[in-house]
Coordinates of C-alpha atoms in Angstrom, one line a residue:
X1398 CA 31.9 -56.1 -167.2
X1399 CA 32.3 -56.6 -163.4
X1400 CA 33.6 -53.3 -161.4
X1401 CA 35.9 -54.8 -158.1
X1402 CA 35.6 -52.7 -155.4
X1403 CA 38.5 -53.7 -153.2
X1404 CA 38.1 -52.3 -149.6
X1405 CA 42.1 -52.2 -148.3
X1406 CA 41.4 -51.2 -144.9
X1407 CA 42.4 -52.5 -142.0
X1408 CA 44.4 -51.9 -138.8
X1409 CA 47.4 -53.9 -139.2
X1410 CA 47.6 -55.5 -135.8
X1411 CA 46.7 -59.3 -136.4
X1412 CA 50.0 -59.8 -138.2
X1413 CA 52.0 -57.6 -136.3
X1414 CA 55.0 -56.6 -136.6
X1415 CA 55.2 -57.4 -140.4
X1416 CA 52.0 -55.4 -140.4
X1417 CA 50.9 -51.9 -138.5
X1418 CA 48.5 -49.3 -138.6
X1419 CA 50.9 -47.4 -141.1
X1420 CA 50.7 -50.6 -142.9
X1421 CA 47.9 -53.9 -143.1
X1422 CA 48.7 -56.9 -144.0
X1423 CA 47.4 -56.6 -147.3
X1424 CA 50.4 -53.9 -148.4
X1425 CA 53.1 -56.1 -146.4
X1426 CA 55.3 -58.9 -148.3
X1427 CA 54.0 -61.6 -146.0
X1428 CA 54.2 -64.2 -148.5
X1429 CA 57.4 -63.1 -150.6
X1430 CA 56.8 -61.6 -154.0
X1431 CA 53.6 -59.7 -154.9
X1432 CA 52.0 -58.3 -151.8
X1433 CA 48.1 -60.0 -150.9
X1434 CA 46.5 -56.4 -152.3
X1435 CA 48.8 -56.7 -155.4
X1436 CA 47.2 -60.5 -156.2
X1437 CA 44.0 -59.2 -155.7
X1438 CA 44.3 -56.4 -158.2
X1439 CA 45.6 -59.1 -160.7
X1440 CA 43.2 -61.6 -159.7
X1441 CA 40.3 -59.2 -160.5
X1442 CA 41.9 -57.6 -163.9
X1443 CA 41.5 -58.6 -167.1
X1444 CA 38.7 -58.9 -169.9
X1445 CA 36.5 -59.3 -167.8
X1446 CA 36.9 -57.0 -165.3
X1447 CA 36.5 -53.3 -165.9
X1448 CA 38.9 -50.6 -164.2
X1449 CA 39.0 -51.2 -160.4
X1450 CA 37.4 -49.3 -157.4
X1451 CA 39.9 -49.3 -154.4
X1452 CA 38.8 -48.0 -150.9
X1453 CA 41.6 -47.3 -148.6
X1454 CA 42.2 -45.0 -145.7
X1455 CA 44.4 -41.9 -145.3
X1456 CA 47.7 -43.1 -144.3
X1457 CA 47.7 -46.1 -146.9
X1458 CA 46.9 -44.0 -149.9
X1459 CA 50.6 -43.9 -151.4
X1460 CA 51.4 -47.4 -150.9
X1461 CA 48.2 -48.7 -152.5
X1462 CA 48.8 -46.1 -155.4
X1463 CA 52.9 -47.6 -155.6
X1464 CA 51.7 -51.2 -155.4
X1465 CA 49.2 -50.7 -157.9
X1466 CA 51.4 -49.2 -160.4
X1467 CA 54.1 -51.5 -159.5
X1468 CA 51.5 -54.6 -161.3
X1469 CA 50.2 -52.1 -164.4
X1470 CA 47.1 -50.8 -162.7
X1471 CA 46.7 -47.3 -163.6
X1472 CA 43.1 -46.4 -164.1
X1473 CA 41.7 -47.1 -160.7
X1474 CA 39.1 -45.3 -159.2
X1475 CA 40.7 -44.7 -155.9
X1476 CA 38.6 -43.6 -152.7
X1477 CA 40.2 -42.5 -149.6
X1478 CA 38.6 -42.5 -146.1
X1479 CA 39.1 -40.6 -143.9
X1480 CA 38.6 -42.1 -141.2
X1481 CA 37.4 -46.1 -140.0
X1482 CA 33.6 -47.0 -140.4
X1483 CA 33.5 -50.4 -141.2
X1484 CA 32.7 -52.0 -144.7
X1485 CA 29.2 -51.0 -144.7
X1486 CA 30.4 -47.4 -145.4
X1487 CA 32.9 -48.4 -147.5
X1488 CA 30.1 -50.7 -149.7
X1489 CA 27.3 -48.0 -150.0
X1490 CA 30.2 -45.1 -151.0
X1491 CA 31.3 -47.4 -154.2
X1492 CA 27.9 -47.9 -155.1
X1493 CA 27.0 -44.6 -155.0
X1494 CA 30.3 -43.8 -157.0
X1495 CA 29.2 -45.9 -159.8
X1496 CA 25.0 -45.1 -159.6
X1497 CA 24.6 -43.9 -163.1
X1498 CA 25.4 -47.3 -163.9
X1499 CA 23.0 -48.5 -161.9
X1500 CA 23.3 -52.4 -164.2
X1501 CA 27.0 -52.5 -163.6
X1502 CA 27.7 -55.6 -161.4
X1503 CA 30.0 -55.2 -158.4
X1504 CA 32.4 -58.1 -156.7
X1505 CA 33.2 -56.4 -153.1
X1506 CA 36.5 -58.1 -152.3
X1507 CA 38.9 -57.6 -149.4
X1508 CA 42.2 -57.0 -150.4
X1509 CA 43.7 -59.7 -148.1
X1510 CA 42.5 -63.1 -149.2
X1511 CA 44.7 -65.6 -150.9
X1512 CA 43.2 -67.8 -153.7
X1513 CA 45.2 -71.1 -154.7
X1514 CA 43.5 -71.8 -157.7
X1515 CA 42.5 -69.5 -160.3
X1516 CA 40.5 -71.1 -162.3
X1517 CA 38.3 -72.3 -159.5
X1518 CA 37.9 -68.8 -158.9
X1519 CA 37.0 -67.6 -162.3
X1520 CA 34.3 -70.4 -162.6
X1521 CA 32.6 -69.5 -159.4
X1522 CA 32.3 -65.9 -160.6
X1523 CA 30.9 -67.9 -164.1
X1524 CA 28.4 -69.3 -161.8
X1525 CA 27.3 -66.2 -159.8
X1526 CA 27.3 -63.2 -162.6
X1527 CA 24.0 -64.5 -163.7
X1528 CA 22.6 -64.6 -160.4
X1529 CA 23.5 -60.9 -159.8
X1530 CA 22.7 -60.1 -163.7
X1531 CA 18.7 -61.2 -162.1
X1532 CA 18.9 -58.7 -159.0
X1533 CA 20.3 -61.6 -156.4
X1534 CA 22.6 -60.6 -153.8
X1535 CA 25.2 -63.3 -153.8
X1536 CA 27.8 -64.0 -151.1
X1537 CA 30.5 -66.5 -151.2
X1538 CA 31.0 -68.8 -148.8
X1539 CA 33.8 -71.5 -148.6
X1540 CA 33.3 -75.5 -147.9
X1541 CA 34.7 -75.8 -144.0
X1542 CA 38.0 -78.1 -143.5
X1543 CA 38.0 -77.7 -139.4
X1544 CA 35.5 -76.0 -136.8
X1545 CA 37.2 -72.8 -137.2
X1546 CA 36.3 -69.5 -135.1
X1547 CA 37.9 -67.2 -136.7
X1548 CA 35.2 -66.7 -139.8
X1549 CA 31.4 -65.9 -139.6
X1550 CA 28.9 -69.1 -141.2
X1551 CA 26.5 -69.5 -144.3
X1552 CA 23.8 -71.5 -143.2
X1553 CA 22.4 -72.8 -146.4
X1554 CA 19.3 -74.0 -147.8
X1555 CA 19.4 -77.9 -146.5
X1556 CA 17.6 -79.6 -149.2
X1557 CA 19.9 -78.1 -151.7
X1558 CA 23.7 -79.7 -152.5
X1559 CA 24.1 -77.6 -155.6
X1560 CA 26.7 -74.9 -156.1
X1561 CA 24.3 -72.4 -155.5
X1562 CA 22.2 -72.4 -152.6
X1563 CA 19.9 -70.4 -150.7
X1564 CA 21.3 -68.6 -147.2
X1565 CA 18.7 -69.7 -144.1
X1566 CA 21.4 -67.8 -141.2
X1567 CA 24.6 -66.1 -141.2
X1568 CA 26.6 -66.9 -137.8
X1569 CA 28.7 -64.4 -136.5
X1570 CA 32.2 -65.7 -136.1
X1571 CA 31.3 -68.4 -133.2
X1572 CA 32.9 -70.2 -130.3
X1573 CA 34.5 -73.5 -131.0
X1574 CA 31.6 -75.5 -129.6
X1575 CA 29.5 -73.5 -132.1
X1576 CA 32.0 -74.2 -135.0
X1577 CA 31.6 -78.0 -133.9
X1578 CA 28.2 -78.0 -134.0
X1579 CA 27.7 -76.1 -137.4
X1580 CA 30.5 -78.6 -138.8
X1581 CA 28.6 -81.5 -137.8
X1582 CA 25.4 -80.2 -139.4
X1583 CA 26.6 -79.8 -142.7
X1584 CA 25.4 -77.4 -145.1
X1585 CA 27.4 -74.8 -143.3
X1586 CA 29.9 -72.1 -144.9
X1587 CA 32.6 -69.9 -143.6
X1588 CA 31.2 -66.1 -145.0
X1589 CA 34.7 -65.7 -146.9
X1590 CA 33.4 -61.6 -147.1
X1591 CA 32.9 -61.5 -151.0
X1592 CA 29.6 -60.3 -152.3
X1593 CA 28.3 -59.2 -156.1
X1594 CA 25.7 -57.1 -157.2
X1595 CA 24.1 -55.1 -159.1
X1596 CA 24.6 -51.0 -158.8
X1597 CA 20.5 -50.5 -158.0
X1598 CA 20.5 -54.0 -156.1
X1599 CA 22.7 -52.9 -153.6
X1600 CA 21.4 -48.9 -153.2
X1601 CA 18.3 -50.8 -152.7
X1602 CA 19.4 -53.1 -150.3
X1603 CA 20.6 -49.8 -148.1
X1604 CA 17.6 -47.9 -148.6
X1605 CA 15.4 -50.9 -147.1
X1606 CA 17.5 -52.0 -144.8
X1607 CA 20.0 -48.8 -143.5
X1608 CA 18.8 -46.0 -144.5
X1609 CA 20.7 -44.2 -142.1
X1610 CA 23.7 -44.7 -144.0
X1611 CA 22.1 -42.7 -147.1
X1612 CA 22.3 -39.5 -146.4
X1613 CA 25.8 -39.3 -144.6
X1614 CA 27.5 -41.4 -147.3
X1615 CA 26.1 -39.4 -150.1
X1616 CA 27.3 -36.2 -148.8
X1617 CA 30.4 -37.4 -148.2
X1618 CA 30.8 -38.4 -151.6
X1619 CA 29.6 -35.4 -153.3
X1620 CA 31.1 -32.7 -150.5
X1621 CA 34.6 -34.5 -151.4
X1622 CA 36.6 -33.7 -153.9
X1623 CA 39.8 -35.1 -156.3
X1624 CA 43.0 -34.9 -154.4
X1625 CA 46.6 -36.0 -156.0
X1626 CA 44.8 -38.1 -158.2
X1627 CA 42.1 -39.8 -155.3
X1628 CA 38.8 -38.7 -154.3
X1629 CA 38.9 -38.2 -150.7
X1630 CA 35.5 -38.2 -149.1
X1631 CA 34.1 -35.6 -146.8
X1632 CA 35.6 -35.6 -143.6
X1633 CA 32.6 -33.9 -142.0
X1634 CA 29.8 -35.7 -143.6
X1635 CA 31.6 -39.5 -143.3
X1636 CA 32.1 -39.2 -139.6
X1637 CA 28.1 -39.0 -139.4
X1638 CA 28.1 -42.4 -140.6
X1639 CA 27.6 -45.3 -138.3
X1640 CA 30.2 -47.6 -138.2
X1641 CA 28.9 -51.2 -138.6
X1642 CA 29.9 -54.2 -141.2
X1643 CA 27.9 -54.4 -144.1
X1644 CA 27.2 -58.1 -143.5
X1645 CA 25.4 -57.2 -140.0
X1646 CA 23.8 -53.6 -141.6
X1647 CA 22.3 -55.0 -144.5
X1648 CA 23.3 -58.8 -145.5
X1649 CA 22.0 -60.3 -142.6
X1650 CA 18.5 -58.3 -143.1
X1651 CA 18.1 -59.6 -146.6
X1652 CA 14.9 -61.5 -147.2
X1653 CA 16.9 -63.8 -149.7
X1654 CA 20.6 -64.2 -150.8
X1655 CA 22.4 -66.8 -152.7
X1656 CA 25.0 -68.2 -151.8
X1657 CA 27.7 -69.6 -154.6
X1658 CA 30.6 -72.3 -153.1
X1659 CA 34.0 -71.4 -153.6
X1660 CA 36.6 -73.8 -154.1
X1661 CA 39.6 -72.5 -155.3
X1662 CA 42.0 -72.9 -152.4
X1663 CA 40.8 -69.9 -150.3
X1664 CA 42.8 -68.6 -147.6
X1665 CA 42.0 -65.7 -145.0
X1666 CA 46.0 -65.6 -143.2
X1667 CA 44.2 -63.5 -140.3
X1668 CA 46.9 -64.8 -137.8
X1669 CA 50.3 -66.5 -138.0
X1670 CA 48.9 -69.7 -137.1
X1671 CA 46.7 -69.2 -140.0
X1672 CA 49.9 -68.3 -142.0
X1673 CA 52.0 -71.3 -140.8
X1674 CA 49.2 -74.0 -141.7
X1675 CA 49.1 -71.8 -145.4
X1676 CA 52.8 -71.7 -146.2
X1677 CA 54.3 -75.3 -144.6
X1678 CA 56.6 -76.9 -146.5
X1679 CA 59.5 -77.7 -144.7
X1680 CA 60.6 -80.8 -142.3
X1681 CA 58.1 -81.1 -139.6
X1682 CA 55.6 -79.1 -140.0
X1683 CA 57.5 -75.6 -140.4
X1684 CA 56.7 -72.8 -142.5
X1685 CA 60.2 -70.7 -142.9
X1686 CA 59.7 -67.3 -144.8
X1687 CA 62.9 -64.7 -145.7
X1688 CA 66.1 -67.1 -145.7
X1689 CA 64.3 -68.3 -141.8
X1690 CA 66.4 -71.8 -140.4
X1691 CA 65.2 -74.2 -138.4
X1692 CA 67.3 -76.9 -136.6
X1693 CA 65.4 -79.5 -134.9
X1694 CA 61.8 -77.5 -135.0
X1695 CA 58.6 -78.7 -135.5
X1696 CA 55.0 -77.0 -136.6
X1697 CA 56.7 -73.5 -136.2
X1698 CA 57.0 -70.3 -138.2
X1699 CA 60.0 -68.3 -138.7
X1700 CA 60.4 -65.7 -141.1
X1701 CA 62.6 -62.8 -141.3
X1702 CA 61.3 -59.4 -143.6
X1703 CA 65.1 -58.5 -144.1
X1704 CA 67.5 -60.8 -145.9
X1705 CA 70.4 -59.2 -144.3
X1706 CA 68.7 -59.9 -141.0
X1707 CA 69.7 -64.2 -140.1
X1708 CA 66.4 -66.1 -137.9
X1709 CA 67.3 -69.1 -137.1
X1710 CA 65.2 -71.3 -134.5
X1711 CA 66.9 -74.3 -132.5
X1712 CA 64.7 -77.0 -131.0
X1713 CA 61.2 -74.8 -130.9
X1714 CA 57.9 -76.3 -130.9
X1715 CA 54.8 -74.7 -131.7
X1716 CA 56.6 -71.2 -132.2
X1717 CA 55.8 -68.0 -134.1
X1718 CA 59.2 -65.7 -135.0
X1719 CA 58.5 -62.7 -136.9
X1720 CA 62.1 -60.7 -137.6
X1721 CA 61.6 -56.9 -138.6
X1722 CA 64.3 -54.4 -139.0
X1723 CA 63.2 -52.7 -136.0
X1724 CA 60.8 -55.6 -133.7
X1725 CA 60.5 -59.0 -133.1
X1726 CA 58.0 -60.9 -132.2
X1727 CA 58.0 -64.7 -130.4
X1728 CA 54.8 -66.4 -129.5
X1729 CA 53.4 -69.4 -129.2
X1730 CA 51.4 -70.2 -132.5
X1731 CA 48.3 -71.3 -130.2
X1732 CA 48.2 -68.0 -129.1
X1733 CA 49.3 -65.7 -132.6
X1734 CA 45.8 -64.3 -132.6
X1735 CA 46.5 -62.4 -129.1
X1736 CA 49.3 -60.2 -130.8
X1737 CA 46.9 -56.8 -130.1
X1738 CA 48.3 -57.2 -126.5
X1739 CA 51.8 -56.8 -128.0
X1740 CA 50.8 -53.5 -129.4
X1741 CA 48.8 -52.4 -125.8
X1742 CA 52.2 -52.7 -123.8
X1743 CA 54.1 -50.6 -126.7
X1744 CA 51.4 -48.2 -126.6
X1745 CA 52.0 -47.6 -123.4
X1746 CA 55.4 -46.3 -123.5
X1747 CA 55.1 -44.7 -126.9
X1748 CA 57.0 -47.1 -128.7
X1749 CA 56.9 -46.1 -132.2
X1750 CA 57.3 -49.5 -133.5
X1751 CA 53.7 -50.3 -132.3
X1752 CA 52.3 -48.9 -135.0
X1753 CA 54.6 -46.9 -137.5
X1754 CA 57.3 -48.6 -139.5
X1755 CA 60.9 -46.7 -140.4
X1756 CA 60.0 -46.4 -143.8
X1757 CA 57.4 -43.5 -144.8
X1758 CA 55.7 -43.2 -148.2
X1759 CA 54.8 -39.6 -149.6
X1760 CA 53.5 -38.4 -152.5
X1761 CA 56.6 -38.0 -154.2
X1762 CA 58.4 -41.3 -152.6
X1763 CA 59.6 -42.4 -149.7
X1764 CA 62.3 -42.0 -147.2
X1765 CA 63.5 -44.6 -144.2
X1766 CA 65.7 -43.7 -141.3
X1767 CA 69.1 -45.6 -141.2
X1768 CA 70.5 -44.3 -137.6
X1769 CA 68.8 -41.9 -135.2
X1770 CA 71.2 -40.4 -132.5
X1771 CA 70.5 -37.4 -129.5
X1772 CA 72.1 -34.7 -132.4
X1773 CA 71.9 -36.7 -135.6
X1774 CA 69.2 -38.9 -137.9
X1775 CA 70.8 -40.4 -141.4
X1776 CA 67.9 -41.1 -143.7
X1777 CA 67.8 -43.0 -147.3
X1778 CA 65.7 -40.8 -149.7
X1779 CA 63.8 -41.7 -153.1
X1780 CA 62.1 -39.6 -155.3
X1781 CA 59.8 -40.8 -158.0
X1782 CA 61.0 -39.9 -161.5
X1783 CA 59.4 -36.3 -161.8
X1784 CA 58.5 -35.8 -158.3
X1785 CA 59.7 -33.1 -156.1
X1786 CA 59.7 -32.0 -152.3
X1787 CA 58.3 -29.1 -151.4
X1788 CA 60.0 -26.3 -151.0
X1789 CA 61.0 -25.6 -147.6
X1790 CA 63.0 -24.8 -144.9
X1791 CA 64.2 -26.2 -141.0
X1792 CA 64.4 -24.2 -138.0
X1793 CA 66.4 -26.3 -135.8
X1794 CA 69.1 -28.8 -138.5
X1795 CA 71.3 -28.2 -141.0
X1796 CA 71.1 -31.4 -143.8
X1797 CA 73.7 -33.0 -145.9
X1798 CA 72.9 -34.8 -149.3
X1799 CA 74.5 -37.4 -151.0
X1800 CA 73.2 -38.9 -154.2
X1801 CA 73.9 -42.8 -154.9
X1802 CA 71.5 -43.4 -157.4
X1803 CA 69.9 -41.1 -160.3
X1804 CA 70.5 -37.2 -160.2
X1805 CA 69.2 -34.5 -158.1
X1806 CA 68.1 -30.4 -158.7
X1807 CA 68.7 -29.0 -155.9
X1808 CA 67.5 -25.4 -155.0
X1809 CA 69.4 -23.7 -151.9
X1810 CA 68.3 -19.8 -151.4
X1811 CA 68.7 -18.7 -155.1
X1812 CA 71.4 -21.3 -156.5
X1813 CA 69.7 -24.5 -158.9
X1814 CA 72.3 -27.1 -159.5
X1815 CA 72.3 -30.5 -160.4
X1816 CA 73.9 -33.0 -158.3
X1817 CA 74.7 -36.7 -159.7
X1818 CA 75.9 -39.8 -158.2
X1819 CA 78.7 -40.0 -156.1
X1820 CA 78.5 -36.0 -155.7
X1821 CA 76.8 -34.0 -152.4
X1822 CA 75.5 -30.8 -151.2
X1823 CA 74.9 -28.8 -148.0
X1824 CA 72.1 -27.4 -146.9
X1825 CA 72.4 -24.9 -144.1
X1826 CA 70.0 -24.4 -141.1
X1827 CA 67.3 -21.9 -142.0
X1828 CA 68.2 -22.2 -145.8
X1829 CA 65.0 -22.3 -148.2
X1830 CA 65.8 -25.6 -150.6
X1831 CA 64.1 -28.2 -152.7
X1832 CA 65.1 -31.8 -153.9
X1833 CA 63.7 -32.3 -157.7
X1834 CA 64.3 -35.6 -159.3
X1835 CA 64.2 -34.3 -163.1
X1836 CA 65.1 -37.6 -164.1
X1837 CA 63.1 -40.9 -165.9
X1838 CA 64.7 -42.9 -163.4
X1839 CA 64.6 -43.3 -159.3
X1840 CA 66.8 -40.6 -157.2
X1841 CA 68.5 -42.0 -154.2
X1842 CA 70.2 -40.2 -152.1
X1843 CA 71.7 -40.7 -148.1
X1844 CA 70.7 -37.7 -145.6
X1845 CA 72.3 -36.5 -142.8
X1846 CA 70.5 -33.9 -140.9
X1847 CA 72.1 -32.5 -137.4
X1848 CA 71.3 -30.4 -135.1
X1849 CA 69.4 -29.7 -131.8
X1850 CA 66.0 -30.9 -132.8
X1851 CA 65.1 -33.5 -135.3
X1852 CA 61.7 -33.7 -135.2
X1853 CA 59.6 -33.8 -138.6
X1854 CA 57.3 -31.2 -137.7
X1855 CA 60.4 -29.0 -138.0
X1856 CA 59.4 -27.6 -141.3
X1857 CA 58.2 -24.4 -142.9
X1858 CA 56.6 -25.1 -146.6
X1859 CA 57.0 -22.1 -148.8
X1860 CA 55.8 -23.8 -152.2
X1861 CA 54.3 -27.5 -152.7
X1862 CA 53.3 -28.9 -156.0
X1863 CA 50.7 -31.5 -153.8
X1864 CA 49.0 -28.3 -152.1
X1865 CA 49.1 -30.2 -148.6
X1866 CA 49.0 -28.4 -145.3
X1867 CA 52.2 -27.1 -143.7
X1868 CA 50.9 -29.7 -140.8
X1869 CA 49.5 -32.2 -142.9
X1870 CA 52.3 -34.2 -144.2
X1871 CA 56.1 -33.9 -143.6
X1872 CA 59.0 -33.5 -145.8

């Protein structure tokens, strides 16, 4: 059996603003459909594959843990971060997780790649698994189609053509003279960032080769603790690690490692560029996403993330158009990788949309503001069949409730009611209440709060079945 450890970090700025910090690319519907972390699960589920390991940070943890129920996968060991160190971290933690098995075989996968073709997957995972099986370290590196910069190279063993080869350098991602060069070589790879191993291989390979990972990793682990279902690591003990990328901390050092082709149609959309040349299939080189139109356009990218929201593009060339319900972004494709400097000027004046989107996921759901006004905020709430809010009360608005979908208990002061569709309540400033959803199916229900301040830190938790902080999490 193979254990995937899927590392879902990430900053959510290179596909901005489909993507932010609240949300990477790998949780956004780029493509339409399933979401890139939702493919991965399926792509690495199965007979083969035993439950998965998924490393994510803080802020993501309730989107992976809806995604992943939203494709079947409930048994997943689920590690939360609390805050950024790179993959290294992220590597060593899972294989400490799983080091009483120390012959289990891991596939370290980002959660962000796009694989065309299956079966072309499956048979370079055939061709690798005995490799690892023997104590190999094998990476997987992808036959190059153009001298790219945006990926790191294999340079493999020259006198070998077969599928599996020996790695003489890794690159670091290089300049396009470089990328030239390495093409015209041959025998070069782009590092597409998967790896397997064994359990003991890999503690191994961190005790020879960054040993200065052990000690802060392994206390993290064990000073954490099970949280809503996760295990959240050490705060304390993690931030002691150094953050560095486990190809530079440890693959790089490695006196041998295999390398095993892939070719299977693999895709790393770490730009809209990238995402353009992926998805084209329209007249003249377009790529239209969401309902997008394009009159008279050539090799451009339109897509819109709301299908109430109309893009249409008239006589572009070479254009990125990303539609949100609350940013857009037009670039020039040549430049698509340069969309951090979108998120510096927002920064700058504090624009929310830099890096938070309206919709917030909690532990029991979600909610999404509608209309925000200097006295008013109307918000769309759902509840998870089950779930409840805290209970709580607001110092500053009163809040008025109507359910659309599903049925609500609602506590006010010492009154329990049940609200259904179509029907509403009132709950008064300063009044202690809680929204139940005692139902097997979704609660949806509009809000309308008022008053003089509308801030989510106005909030005083009296009772909360998720034993958060009264600052840690809102609502």
């Amino acid at each position: 059996m193979i254990i995937p450890v899927i590392i879902a970090g990430g900053t959510g700025t290179r596909m901005w603003p489909a993507s932010r910090r609240a949300m990477p690319k790998q949780f956004a519907p780029l493509l339409g459909g399933n979401t890139l972390f939702q493919e991965t699960l399926l792509r690495l589920s199965g007979e083969r594959f035993d439950a998965p390991c998924v490393i994510s940070n803080e802020e993501c943890r309730f989107i992976a843990r809806d995604q992943m129920g939203a494709v079947g996968i409930h048994d997943a060991c689920h590690i939360i971060e609390p805050l950024p160190r790179n993959t290294a971290a992220a590597v060593l933690t899972a294989a400490l997780a799983y080091q009483h098995q120390p012959d289990a075989v891991l596939l370290i996968s980002p959660a962000d790649h796009v694989i065309g073709d299956a079966a072309g997957f499956d048979a370079a995972l055939d061709t690798a698994l005995p490799q690892a099986e023997a104590r190999e370290v094998v990476c997987f590196g992808v036959i190059p189609t153009h001298p790219s910069t945006a990926y790191g190279y294999l340079q493999v063993d020259r006198g070998s053509d077969a599928q599996v080869q020996q790695v003489a350098e890794f690159v670091e991602k290089p300049d396009l003279a470089t990328a030239t060069e390495l093409l015209g070589r041959g025998h070069s790879l782009w590092n597409a960032g998967l790896f397997m191993m064994r359990v003991d291989t890999a503690l191994a390979a961190f005790r020879t080769h960054a040993p200065d990972l052990m000690a802060p990793c392994e206390a993290a682990l064990s000073l954490g603790g099970e949280d809503l279902g996760f295990h959240r690591l050490s705060r304390d003990a993690f931030k002691r690690a150094r953050a560095i990328a486990f190809d530079r901390a440890v693959m790089e050092k490695l006196p041998k490692c295999t390398a095993v082709a892939l070719e299977c149609g693999w895709a790393d959309l770490g730009s809209w560029s990238a995402l353009r040349d992926h998805q084209v299939d329209a007249a003249g080189g377009n790529a239209l996403l969401g309902g997008a139109e394009a009159i008279e356009c050539r090799d451009s990218l339109l897509k819109s993330t709301n299908p109430d929201i109309a893009l249409v593009g008239l006589g572009l060339d070479g254009i990125v158009a990303i539609a949100t319900d609350d940013a857009v972004l037009v670039a020039d494709a040549s430049r698509s990788e340069e969309v951090g400097k979108a998120i510096e000027v927002l920064n700058a004046r504090a624009a929310p949309q830099a890096e938070e989107f309206p919709r917030c996921h909690r532990p029991w759901g979600y909610y999404e503001t509608l209309s925000l006004g200097a006295r008013f905020q109307v918000k769309r709430i759902v509840v998870h069949p089950g779930q409840k809010l805290s209970l709580q009360s607001h110092v500053h608005r009163a809040e008025h409730w109507i359910v659309v979908e599903g049925s609500a208990l609602v506590t006010v002061g010492e009154e329990e009611r049940l609200v259904t569709e179509n029907e509403s309540t009132y709950i008064p400033l300063g009044a202690v209440h809680r929204l139940e959803n005692p139902g097997k199916l979704p609660l949806a229900l509009i809000e309308v709060q008022s008053g003089c301040y509308l801030g989510e830190d106005d909030i005083t938790r009296y009772e909360d079945i998720y034993a958060r902080d009264a600052e840690e999490e809102v609502a």
